[in-house]
């Protein structure tokens, strides 16, 4: 009896559940339009809310950046590390990417935008053709099942006709795939970075240490960003378009409810996958940093190879290189392992879990009645199933490509972070804000380091209450006051580390003015010649006219005969007597001796004929006769000289002297060369006598003992 009661009770309970489902289904179908509108309206409001919050955060970030740049100064490393950000796919990434895209696509009428629009149009056409092919495929199978041979072969003919525009569209997409972004991105960003980084490289190396290995950023990372951006656009544009069009068609075929539930499950699983996805963007940025450091170690080894060989430090340097190499390899292997684990999870979810959801979605019109559709027989059901499955496969393939491209997006985030950081640091430096690790003594001078002085363009050079600061932040001279008028030549002397180099960097615009007022002519009127001249790669003619080119030389109406007369002034006209003459190309740093290099630098000065010239021990390797010819010719050309040298032979060519004592004090006064020479000679005689005093005292003690 008990078993029988259970058997009788089960059908009644199942019947009640079916009746409840039937009532709920009828109630839903009755209000289906209102429910759908409510769901879509809710989603639309949520989207508007996210857009509003994104815009608000964008405005807040812009205001914060503007406030940051409006306060020039030097920030310590501790303050810098507080603001360090992680590399993630967030609003910061999209803001940086938008900034770089404005560089990649410079305007509405640019060639890059036209290529991008053409590429997008062909992508839309290819997706519409694929949608038509999916419907045609369903009709072919339906006619085959029904046995309608005439309709079947008619469909085959349409299939062949559609192949003509389809193949042309695919070829155009393949042709345009690498070209919308890549060429201009690589060249424009590299040029832009070089132009902005050029004047700021001394700041990066001396006054700001936020950027390590700027050469790696400007060349390698910019190129990788360009490649990653171009590939990502090609890999994302069509899948996103396919998903929109195919999902819209599917919603009309299987109902919006089934598609919504499937999208909800897919979104939940995608969020789980994203939560379990390792931070590949952070890994890529770290890999680029380690690779840059490894490259820098090799370049540093090349620069100091002779010193290392003299110290027999090859084993130590090898250990350093091995440490950098194995650190990089360890990080790369870690990325590969994480990609393996993530790939297993990704394949399972995308290929199998979402595949099962797709089969269930395609079966909805077969087992449930969809409003607006009438499937009367086996042929209609087959056509509907094949068409829906074809569109679902295309949509799933598109979504899978989007999911697979998540790693590419994270890698792009890493490159975007590196390149945008470079541009942001350049903007910060140009605004006068620096961040650097300061020594303890420099922290005491924060008031001076956070200040900024005034630079006024003038026909003369004048420093008024200008502090001279070292790269580490030490104040070498609290208030420097001197002036150089046209035709009044200045000699600058002092021990190493007293502030001479910082003074010249201020005049060259490479160093900030931390206070006071600097009056100086424009950069083109000041020419700098270091002790070790820079010789560029190129012809012999280019060494004399650097940084001018042939076109600038012709515009100045200067001929090769004029250059030869300049060379004869410094007695090196013989260097032209070589194969190819002025057009000879050599590694001039190795071909010319130190003395010849200094003469070439002085010839370069006579070619440019600036109003002011800064000569930093530039005659240390030439004879007194050549030195006299150099200075006499420079003064005859009307060039006002500022010389750093301890050679007495140069005193007679200057009118004033600026002498640093290395203790924060200085003297600026008129220079009487003859009187100073006599005093120096007398000083040397007294020093010789003083050095003999201990020996005389010892001898006197021996005589009196």
XYZ file of C-alpha atoms in Angstrom:
705
model
C 0.000 0.000 0.000
C 2.849 2.356 0.858
C 4.536 1.724 -2.483
C 1.273 2.222 -4.308
C 0.602 5.525 -2.533
C 4.061 6.772 -3.566
C 3.418 5.798 -7.193
C 0.057 7.572 -7.167
C 1.545 10.657 -5.452
C 4.425 11.122 -7.945
C 2.295 11.769 -11.083
C 0.151 14.275 -9.199
C 3.229 16.210 -8.004
C 4.769 16.164 -11.494
C 1.456 17.347 -12.901
C 1.320 20.235 -10.480
C 4.899 21.280 -11.415
C 4.040 21.137 -15.111
C 0.917 23.167 -14.512
C 2.969 25.766 -12.566
C 5.539 25.974 -15.367
C 2.737 26.275 -17.932
C 1.091 29.100 -15.975
C 4.377 30.956 -15.571
C 5.169 30.464 -19.259
C 1.771 31.802 -20.327
C 2.153 34.735 -17.947
C 5.605 35.501 -19.344
C 4.464 35.226 -22.976
C 1.585 37.559 -22.194
C 3.962 40.226 -20.808
C 7.019 39.240 -22.858
C 7.402 42.620 -24.532
C 7.287 44.537 -21.232
C 9.763 42.185 -19.540
C 12.185 42.429 -22.456
C 11.977 46.206 -22.463
C 12.557 46.323 -18.708
C 15.648 44.102 -18.999
C 17.066 46.122 -21.899
C 16.312 49.387 -20.118
C 18.087 48.148 -16.993
C 21.133 47.158 -19.006
C 21.114 50.521 -20.783
C 20.921 52.448 -17.488
C 23.769 50.365 -16.057
C 25.839 51.141 -19.163
C 25.129 54.863 -18.809
C 26.178 54.683 -15.156
C 29.508 53.083 -16.015
C 30.126 55.668 -18.741
C 29.327 58.497 -16.292
C 31.718 57.113 -13.663
C 34.435 56.647 -16.294
C 34.059 60.271 -17.450
C 34.125 61.505 -13.853
C 37.304 59.598 -13.095
C 38.834 60.866 -16.340
C 38.137 64.487 -15.363
C 39.525 63.904 -11.887
C 42.698 62.357 -13.331
C 43.168 65.282 -15.738
C 42.749 67.808 -12.912
C 45.195 65.884 -10.741
C 47.753 65.768 -13.562
C 47.367 69.499 -14.226
C 47.806 70.273 -10.532
C 50.859 68.014 -10.423
C 52.511 69.743 -13.391
C 51.702 73.214 -12.037
C 54.088 72.704 -9.090
C 57.614 72.420 -10.512
C 60.311 71.044 -8.298
C 62.380 68.026 -7.421
C 60.645 65.193 -5.568
C 62.423 62.585 -3.497
C 62.340 58.879 -4.345
C 60.132 58.096 -1.355
C 57.393 60.361 -2.664
C 57.807 58.821 -6.091
C 57.315 55.221 -4.994
C 54.037 56.067 -3.267
C 52.436 56.772 -6.623
C 53.694 53.684 -8.425
C 50.896 51.981 -10.331
C 50.267 48.423 -11.371
C 49.897 47.498 -15.005
C 46.248 46.532 -15.434
C 43.454 46.787 -17.990
C 41.578 49.645 -16.391
C 40.572 53.225 -17.123
C 44.179 54.314 -16.802
C 45.112 51.919 -19.617
C 42.376 53.200 -21.917
C 43.282 56.811 -21.160
C 46.932 56.177 -22.025
C 45.959 54.216 -25.131
C 43.721 57.063 -26.300
C 46.609 59.480 -25.871
C 48.865 57.302 -28.018
C 46.143 56.772 -30.619
C 45.999 60.531 -31.098
C 49.654 60.325 -32.079
C 49.162 57.265 -34.283
C 46.198 58.823 -36.110
C 47.122 62.523 -36.277
C 43.915 63.877 -37.821
C 40.603 63.315 -39.580
C 42.152 63.809 -43.007
C 45.182 61.633 -42.376
C 46.107 58.669 -44.519
C 45.999 56.388 -41.488
C 42.360 57.196 -40.757
C 41.382 56.564 -44.393
C 43.082 53.173 -44.309
C 41.403 52.370 -41.013
C 37.950 53.259 -42.359
C 38.545 51.219 -45.519
C 39.644 48.247 -43.454
C 36.555 48.539 -41.232
C 34.191 48.749 -44.217
C 35.570 45.557 -45.721
C 35.232 43.871 -42.308
C 31.533 44.803 -42.202
C 31.002 43.530 -45.760
C 32.735 40.241 -44.943
C 30.541 39.727 -41.880
C 27.344 40.394 -43.851
C 28.477 37.959 -46.527
C 29.175 35.346 -43.826
C 25.676 35.889 -42.427
C 24.138 35.328 -45.852
C 26.266 32.216 -46.350
C 24.986 30.843 -43.022
C 21.377 31.269 -44.141
C 22.198 29.767 -47.547
C 23.859 26.809 -45.842
C 20.698 26.148 -43.838
C 18.539 26.245 -46.974
C 20.877 23.838 -48.786
C 20.665 21.274 -45.984
C 16.889 21.752 -45.723
C 16.427 21.141 -49.452
C 18.718 18.128 -49.241
C 16.660 16.623 -46.393
C 13.402 17.302 -48.219
C 14.752 15.856 -51.461
C 14.222 19.015 -53.524
C 17.005 18.590 -56.081
C 16.139 21.605 -58.196
C 16.188 23.958 -55.220
C 19.360 22.327 -53.951
C 21.324 22.886 -57.195
C 19.920 26.407 -57.428
C 21.382 27.061 -53.984
C 24.727 25.651 -55.148
C 24.752 28.186 -57.991
C 24.099 31.013 -55.556
C 26.897 29.634 -53.384
C 29.340 29.900 -56.292
C 28.174 33.417 -57.169
C 28.617 34.626 -53.593
C 32.180 33.293 -53.665
C 33.221 36.115 -56.063
C 32.606 39.082 -53.709
C 33.581 36.952 -50.708
C 37.042 36.129 -52.053
C 37.633 39.751 -53.117
C 36.598 41.003 -49.678
C 38.849 38.501 -47.896
C 41.798 39.528 -50.068
C 41.229 43.217 -49.328
C 41.003 42.532 -45.596
C 44.274 40.598 -45.744
C 45.878 43.423 -47.723
C 44.750 46.141 -45.332
C 45.319 44.185 -42.104
C 48.909 45.310 -41.368
C 48.607 48.787 -42.830
C 45.983 50.853 -40.980
C 48.105 51.503 -37.901
C 51.489 49.820 -37.943
C 53.653 51.941 -40.280
C 52.670 55.298 -38.842
C 52.620 54.094 -35.256
C 56.178 52.851 -35.356
C 57.657 55.843 -37.164
C 55.598 58.587 -35.534
C 56.018 57.387 -31.989
C 59.737 56.778 -32.476
C 60.242 60.245 -33.952
C 58.082 61.876 -31.312
C 59.860 60.106 -28.489
C 63.259 60.972 -29.939
C 62.341 64.631 -30.365
C 60.933 64.927 -26.872
C 63.634 62.827 -25.290
C 66.531 64.548 -27.038
C 66.736 67.760 -24.974
C 65.604 65.921 -21.851
C 68.130 63.063 -21.845
C 70.488 64.970 -19.494
C 67.527 65.440 -17.162
C 66.706 61.728 -17.353
C 70.266 60.739 -16.568
C 71.098 63.398 -14.004
C 68.025 65.073 -12.511
C 65.298 62.458 -12.883
C 65.492 58.707 -12.428
C 61.917 57.623 -13.155
C 62.989 56.320 -16.571
C 65.658 53.653 -16.721
C 67.221 52.824 -20.094
C 65.428 55.454 -22.166
C 67.009 54.058 -25.330
C 65.190 50.753 -24.743
C 61.903 52.614 -24.413
C 62.363 54.805 -27.478
C 63.394 52.001 -29.814
C 62.375 48.488 -28.714
C 59.286 49.183 -26.601
C 57.820 51.693 -29.058
C 58.216 49.173 -31.883
C 56.617 46.427 -29.805
C 53.739 48.708 -28.901
C 53.161 49.452 -32.590
C 53.162 45.777 -33.578
C 50.926 44.814 -30.678
C 48.448 47.589 -31.449
C 48.205 46.703 -35.142
C 47.737 42.993 -34.461
C 45.207 43.634 -31.729
C 43.028 45.802 -33.958
C 43.012 43.179 -36.671
C 42.237 40.430 -34.157
C 39.460 42.342 -32.374
C 37.629 44.401 -34.995
C 36.035 41.533 -36.918
C 35.262 39.322 -33.884
C 33.428 42.167 -32.153
C 31.513 42.979 -35.313
C 30.687 39.290 -35.831
C 29.395 38.977 -32.295
C 27.063 41.980 -32.661
C 25.575 40.910 -35.993
C 25.375 37.168 -35.310
C 23.910 37.650 -31.840
C 21.258 39.973 -33.236
C 20.324 37.374 -35.859
C 20.321 34.623 -33.252
C 18.049 36.639 -30.949
C 15.503 36.814 -33.771
C 15.776 33.074 -34.415
C 16.024 31.517 -30.947
C 14.517 34.344 -28.930
C 16.186 36.998 -26.863
C 15.596 35.073 -23.642
C 17.776 32.104 -24.580
C 20.493 34.332 -25.891
C 20.336 36.471 -22.747
C 20.643 33.446 -20.443
C 23.536 32.069 -22.468
C 25.257 35.463 -22.480
C 24.782 35.654 -18.720
C 26.403 32.249 -18.180
C 29.198 33.122 -20.592
C 29.778 36.420 -18.779
C 29.941 34.697 -15.404
C 32.420 32.124 -16.679
C 34.417 34.862 -18.407
C 34.625 36.818 -15.140
C 35.858 33.687 -13.391
C 38.496 33.217 -16.079
C 39.538 36.853 -15.839
C 39.863 36.557 -12.082
C 42.084 33.500 -12.548
C 44.109 35.061 -15.382
C 47.647 35.969 -14.297
C 48.701 39.627 -14.704
C 50.367 39.177 -18.088
C 50.589 42.941 -18.591
C 52.680 43.288 -15.463
C 54.818 40.342 -16.582
C 55.434 41.901 -20.005
C 56.378 45.264 -18.516
C 58.764 43.545 -16.123
C 60.238 41.511 -18.974
C 60.852 44.696 -20.972
C 62.508 46.295 -17.951
C 64.776 43.302 -17.337
C 65.664 43.131 -21.022
C 66.531 46.828 -21.011
C 68.772 46.414 -17.983
C 70.481 43.436 -19.623
C 71.147 45.487 -22.760
C 72.429 48.359 -20.655
C 74.881 46.051 -18.886
C 76.370 45.071 -22.250
C 76.608 48.660 -23.485
C 78.236 49.682 -20.230
C 80.708 46.820 -20.581
C 81.632 48.059 -24.070
C 82.083 51.644 -22.869
C 84.407 50.667 -20.021
C 86.071 47.635 -21.630
C 89.587 49.066 -21.379
C 89.274 49.993 -17.695
C 87.796 46.579 -16.882
C 90.659 44.848 -18.700
C 93.259 46.871 -16.784
C 91.598 45.913 -13.495
C 91.263 42.257 -14.624
C 87.589 42.508 -13.733
C 86.287 40.204 -16.424
C 85.181 37.550 -13.945
C 83.242 40.090 -11.885
C 81.597 41.537 -14.975
C 80.764 38.032 -16.199
C 79.038 37.312 -12.898
C 77.056 40.530 -13.241
C 75.998 39.645 -16.784
C 75.088 36.096 -15.755
C 72.951 37.435 -12.929
C 71.067 39.751 -15.291
C 70.672 36.993 -17.904
C 69.396 34.326 -15.542
C 67.046 36.805 -13.870
C 65.550 37.529 -17.287
C 65.357 33.828 -18.250
C 63.767 32.936 -14.905
C 61.097 35.566 -15.446
C 60.440 34.401 -19.037
C 60.089 30.778 -17.896
C 57.679 31.892 -15.211
C 55.529 33.585 -17.866
C 55.569 30.441 -20.020
C 54.449 28.269 -17.095
C 51.608 30.645 -16.262
C 50.523 30.650 -19.903
C 50.425 26.841 -19.899
C 48.128 26.676 -16.867
C 45.964 29.473 -18.183
C 45.763 27.866 -21.639
C 44.356 24.605 -20.222
C 41.607 26.438 -18.369
C 40.897 28.648 -21.351
C 40.553 25.755 -23.803
C 38.198 23.853 -21.489
C 35.871 26.794 -20.912
C 35.856 28.159 -24.452
C 35.788 24.954 -26.494
C 33.734 22.577 -24.345
C 31.674 24.435 -21.744
C 30.575 27.159 -24.124
C 30.116 24.543 -26.877
C 27.594 22.694 -24.717
C 25.744 25.943 -24.031
C 25.650 26.572 -27.795
C 24.037 23.209 -28.562
C 21.378 23.888 -25.946
C 20.727 27.316 -27.467
C 20.352 25.915 -31.005
C 17.817 23.349 -29.762
C 15.476 26.001 -28.331
C 13.361 26.425 -31.544
C 13.036 22.640 -31.796
C 11.664 22.034 -28.272
C 9.996 25.384 -27.579
C 7.675 27.559 -29.592
C 9.287 30.910 -30.409
C 6.853 33.795 -31.072
C 6.997 34.869 -34.692
C 8.345 31.530 -35.974
C 6.502 28.531 -37.413
C 8.457 25.283 -37.923
C 6.092 22.909 -39.675
C 8.235 19.934 -40.482
C 11.568 18.175 -40.409
C 12.957 20.404 -43.192
C 12.151 23.649 -41.380
C 13.636 22.356 -38.148
C 16.771 21.202 -39.939
C 17.138 24.544 -41.712
C 16.648 26.453 -38.475
C 19.097 24.248 -36.573
C 21.807 24.372 -39.259
C 21.484 28.151 -39.721
C 21.491 28.806 -35.988
C 24.395 26.473 -35.429
C 26.364 28.102 -38.245
C 25.769 31.564 -36.791
C 26.474 30.311 -33.273
C 29.745 28.732 -34.350
C 30.779 31.967 -36.014
C 29.747 33.966 -32.956
C 31.504 31.518 -30.622
C 34.606 31.633 -32.772
C 34.506 35.424 -32.616
C 34.042 35.391 -28.847
C 36.803 32.832 -28.503
C 39.158 35.047 -30.453
C 38.241 37.922 -28.186
C 38.947 35.802 -25.117
C 42.207 34.517 -26.567
C 43.188 38.078 -27.331
C 42.924 38.975 -23.635
C 46.559 38.008 -23.224
C 47.399 40.252 -26.176
C 45.484 43.083 -24.537
C 47.410 42.625 -21.305
C 50.662 42.652 -23.257
C 49.525 45.805 -25.027
C 48.752 47.254 -21.596
C 52.337 46.604 -20.581
C 53.775 48.293 -23.674
C 51.256 51.129 -23.404
C 52.262 51.686 -19.799
C 55.943 51.840 -20.730
C 55.510 54.221 -23.684
C 52.946 56.467 -21.976
C 55.187 56.636 -18.913
C 57.976 57.907 -21.143
C 55.736 60.622 -22.613
C 54.362 61.554 -19.180
C 57.843 61.894 -17.747
C 58.816 64.093 -20.695
C 55.816 66.336 -20.055
C 56.686 66.449 -16.377
C 60.303 67.373 -17.107
C 59.289 70.071 -19.554
C 57.007 71.474 -16.854
C 59.989 71.624 -14.512
C 59.097 68.726 -12.216
C 61.761 66.142 -11.399
C 61.795 63.012 -9.242
C 65.061 61.609 -8.019
C 66.659 59.640 -5.199
C 68.294 62.318 -3.080
C 71.086 61.836 -0.567
C 70.543 62.839 3.033
C 72.362 66.144 2.618
C 70.174 67.000 -0.360
C 67.023 66.432 1.680
C 68.049 69.378 3.838
C 67.980 71.596 0.732
C 64.415 70.762 -0.237
C 63.381 74.428 -0.131
C 65.937 75.299 -2.823
C 65.264 72.160 -4.887
C 61.517 72.814 -4.992
C 62.017 76.396 -6.146
C 62.371 77.680 -9.677
C 64.053 80.799 -10.992
C 63.428 83.001 -13.989
C 65.116 82.856 -17.392
C 65.086 86.057 -19.446
C 66.356 86.280 -22.999
C 69.005 88.963 -23.329
C 72.000 89.985 -25.419
C 74.351 89.383 -22.483
C 74.848 86.712 -19.816
C 74.022 87.596 -16.228
C 73.387 85.436 -13.158
C 71.597 87.069 -10.218
C 71.266 85.099 -6.946
C 71.240 81.770 -8.830
C 71.966 78.642 -6.745
C 74.285 76.057 -8.328
C 73.117 72.514 -7.524
C 74.816 69.163 -8.203
C 72.970 66.173 -9.723
C 72.645 64.623 -6.256
C 70.911 67.729 -4.951
C 73.860 69.233 -3.059
C 73.954 73.025 -3.174
C 77.450 73.923 -4.382
C 76.933 77.697 -4.420
C 73.940 79.250 -2.708
C 73.863 82.518 -4.675
C 75.975 83.093 -7.756
C 76.249 86.604 -9.210
C 78.288 87.486 -12.294
C 77.847 88.936 -15.748
C 79.464 88.597 -19.165
C 78.992 91.436 -21.613
C 79.685 91.094 -25.358
C 83.404 91.406 -26.029
C 84.369 90.827 -22.372
C 85.900 87.365 -22.116
C 85.560 85.358 -18.887
C 87.944 82.800 -17.399
C 86.420 80.244 -14.996
C 88.668 78.307 -12.620
C 88.122 76.072 -9.630
C 88.586 72.521 -8.346
C 86.560 69.530 -9.540
C 82.992 69.426 -8.272
C 82.745 73.140 -7.565
C 79.876 73.803 -10.010
C 81.501 74.692 -13.335
C 79.684 71.957 -15.277
C 76.347 72.831 -13.649
C 76.867 76.444 -14.662
C 77.353 75.487 -18.294
C 74.371 73.162 -18.281
C 72.184 76.024 -17.082
C 73.437 78.158 -19.965
C 72.740 75.317 -22.401
C 69.183 74.826 -21.141
C 69.964 71.338 -19.858
C 69.676 72.210 -16.168
C 66.843 73.837 -14.243
C 67.260 77.222 -12.618
C 66.443 76.623 -8.951
C 66.221 80.301 -8.062
C 67.187 83.840 -8.950
C 67.317 85.249 -12.448
C 69.347 84.151 -15.471
C 69.709 86.480 -18.427
C 71.167 84.817 -21.476
C 70.915 84.858 -25.266
C 68.944 82.178 -27.148
C 70.424 78.705 -27.490
C 71.585 79.317 -31.047
C 73.893 82.141 -29.916
C 75.812 79.948 -27.430
C 78.216 77.262 -28.644
C 79.804 74.676 -26.346
C 83.116 72.879 -26.962
C 84.017 70.176 -24.406
C 87.447 68.778 -23.657
C 86.549 65.626 -25.568
C 84.730 66.845 -28.710
C 81.845 64.903 -30.136
C 82.468 63.603 -33.652
C 79.387 62.327 -35.434
C 79.138 59.526 -37.954
C 79.379 60.901 -41.454
C 81.695 62.676 -43.858
C 84.618 64.920 -42.999
C 82.577 67.911 -44.106
C 79.838 67.007 -41.619
C 82.371 67.050 -38.776
C 83.112 70.721 -39.465
C 79.553 71.949 -40.000
C 77.852 69.793 -37.308
C 74.994 70.039 -36.390
C 74.221 71.683 -39.731
C 73.644 69.617 -42.837
C 74.624 70.249 -46.435
C 71.442 72.217 -47.062
C 72.042 74.551 -44.113
C 75.636 75.008 -45.230
C 74.522 76.010 -48.736
C 71.934 78.384 -47.306
C 74.716 80.139 -45.394
C 76.575 80.483 -48.718
C 79.560 78.560 -47.345
C 81.665 76.556 -49.797
C 84.274 73.835 -49.373
C 86.942 76.500 -50.026
C 85.641 78.445 -47.039
C 85.864 75.310 -44.903
C 89.426 74.729 -46.091
C 90.386 78.262 -45.014
C 88.892 77.548 -41.599
C 90.957 74.368 -41.322
C 94.103 76.263 -42.255
C 93.443 78.613 -39.338
C 93.936 75.727 -36.927
C 96.633 74.161 -39.135
C 94.805 70.907 -40.049
C 94.094 71.495 -43.735
C 96.056 68.293 -44.424
C 93.242 66.037 -43.171
C 91.386 66.736 -46.414
C 94.180 65.069 -48.399
C 92.674 61.608 -48.305
C 90.647 59.474 -50.726
C 87.264 61.116 -51.415
C 88.410 64.305 -49.650
C 85.510 66.095 -47.961
C 83.189 63.151 -48.671
C 85.387 60.614 -46.861
C 83.538 58.680 -44.155
C 85.479 57.258 -41.220
C 85.060 56.495 -37.544
C 86.650 59.867 -36.833
C 86.958 59.280 -33.127
C 89.443 56.483 -33.872
C 91.109 58.049 -36.923
C 91.931 61.457 -35.429
C 94.139 61.979 -32.385
C 92.997 63.947 -29.355
C 94.768 67.104 -30.532
C 93.257 66.872 -34.023
C 89.809 66.337 -32.535
C 90.153 69.523 -30.489
C 91.230 71.441 -33.600
C 88.221 70.099 -35.519
C 85.999 71.330 -32.674
C 87.532 74.822 -32.891
C 87.066 74.784 -36.682
C 83.428 73.947 -36.026
C 83.246 77.016 -33.783
C 84.701 79.268 -36.500
C 82.166 77.920 -38.999
C 79.146 78.704 -36.794
C 80.520 82.045 -35.456
C 78.165 82.299 -32.451
C 77.983 85.317 -30.149
C 79.195 83.329 -27.128
C 81.399 80.247 -26.850
C 81.941 78.034 -23.812
C 85.370 76.402 -24.026
C 85.827 73.615 -21.484
C 89.537 72.649 -21.456
C 89.289 72.483 -25.242
C 92.992 73.271 -25.854
C 94.543 70.817 -23.435
C 96.037 68.688 -26.241
C 97.306 71.401 -28.618
C 100.498 73.430 -28.692
C 100.743 77.010 -27.465
C 101.141 78.293 -31.030
C 97.927 76.625 -32.188
C 96.183 77.753 -29.002
C 97.169 81.355 -29.714
C 95.892 81.103 -33.284
C 92.591 79.680 -32.038
C 91.931 82.419 -29.492
C 93.103 85.250 -31.709
C 90.835 84.113 -34.536
C 87.860 83.623 -32.193
C 88.252 87.158 -30.834
C 88.676 88.514 -34.361
C 85.320 86.914 -35.305
C 83.627 88.767 -32.438
C 82.975 85.653 -30.337
C 82.774 86.300 -26.591
C 84.668 83.507 -24.827
C 83.935 81.759 -21.528
C 86.860 79.438 -20.858
C 87.373 76.775 -18.233
C 91.078 76.048 -17.966
C 94.000 76.039 -15.553
C 96.600 76.817 -18.229
C 98.334 80.101 -17.501
C 98.851 80.720 -21.182
C 95.133 81.472 -21.552
C 94.930 84.213 -18.935
C 95.984 86.978 -21.304
C 92.985 86.308 -23.585
C 90.388 87.114 -20.899
C 89.148 90.240 -19.163
C 87.353 88.824 -16.091
C 87.769 85.793 -13.857
C 85.243 83.709 -11.923
C 87.078 81.608 -9.351
C 85.421 78.910 -7.209
C 87.115 77.594 -4.066
C 85.097 74.337 -3.847
C 83.670 75.304 -0.429
C 80.652 77.233 -1.687
C 82.476 80.543 -2.134
C 83.615 82.317 -5.281
C 85.277 85.499 -6.535
C 84.229 87.451 -9.608
C 86.597 90.247 -10.530
C 88.707 91.824 -13.253
C 91.622 89.753 -14.525
C 95.045 91.427 -14.768
C 96.968 88.669 -16.504
C 100.460 90.113 -16.003
C 99.913 90.897 -12.331
C 98.326 87.483 -11.710
C 101.227 85.732 -13.451
C 103.725 87.543 -11.236
C 101.713 86.652 -8.136
C 101.477 83.010 -9.213
C 105.233 82.879 -9.835
C 105.880 84.389 -6.438
C 103.430 81.974 -4.854
C 105.227 79.026 -6.392
C 108.594 80.300 -5.118
C 107.198 80.674 -1.607
C 105.675 77.184 -1.757
C 109.049 75.750 -2.828
C 110.735 77.509 0.076
C 108.069 76.295 2.498
C 108.524 72.719 1.329
C 112.233 73.070 2.134
C 111.607 74.316 5.697
C 111.265 70.844 7.322
C 114.564 69.737 5.774
C 116.286 72.934 6.965
C 114.903 72.482 10.478
C 116.110 68.880 10.566
C 119.565 69.979 9.413
C 119.636 72.761 11.983
C 118.758 70.278 14.705
C 121.613 68.018 13.584
C 124.068 70.907 13.696
C 123.014 72.036 17.189
C 122.932 68.539 18.733
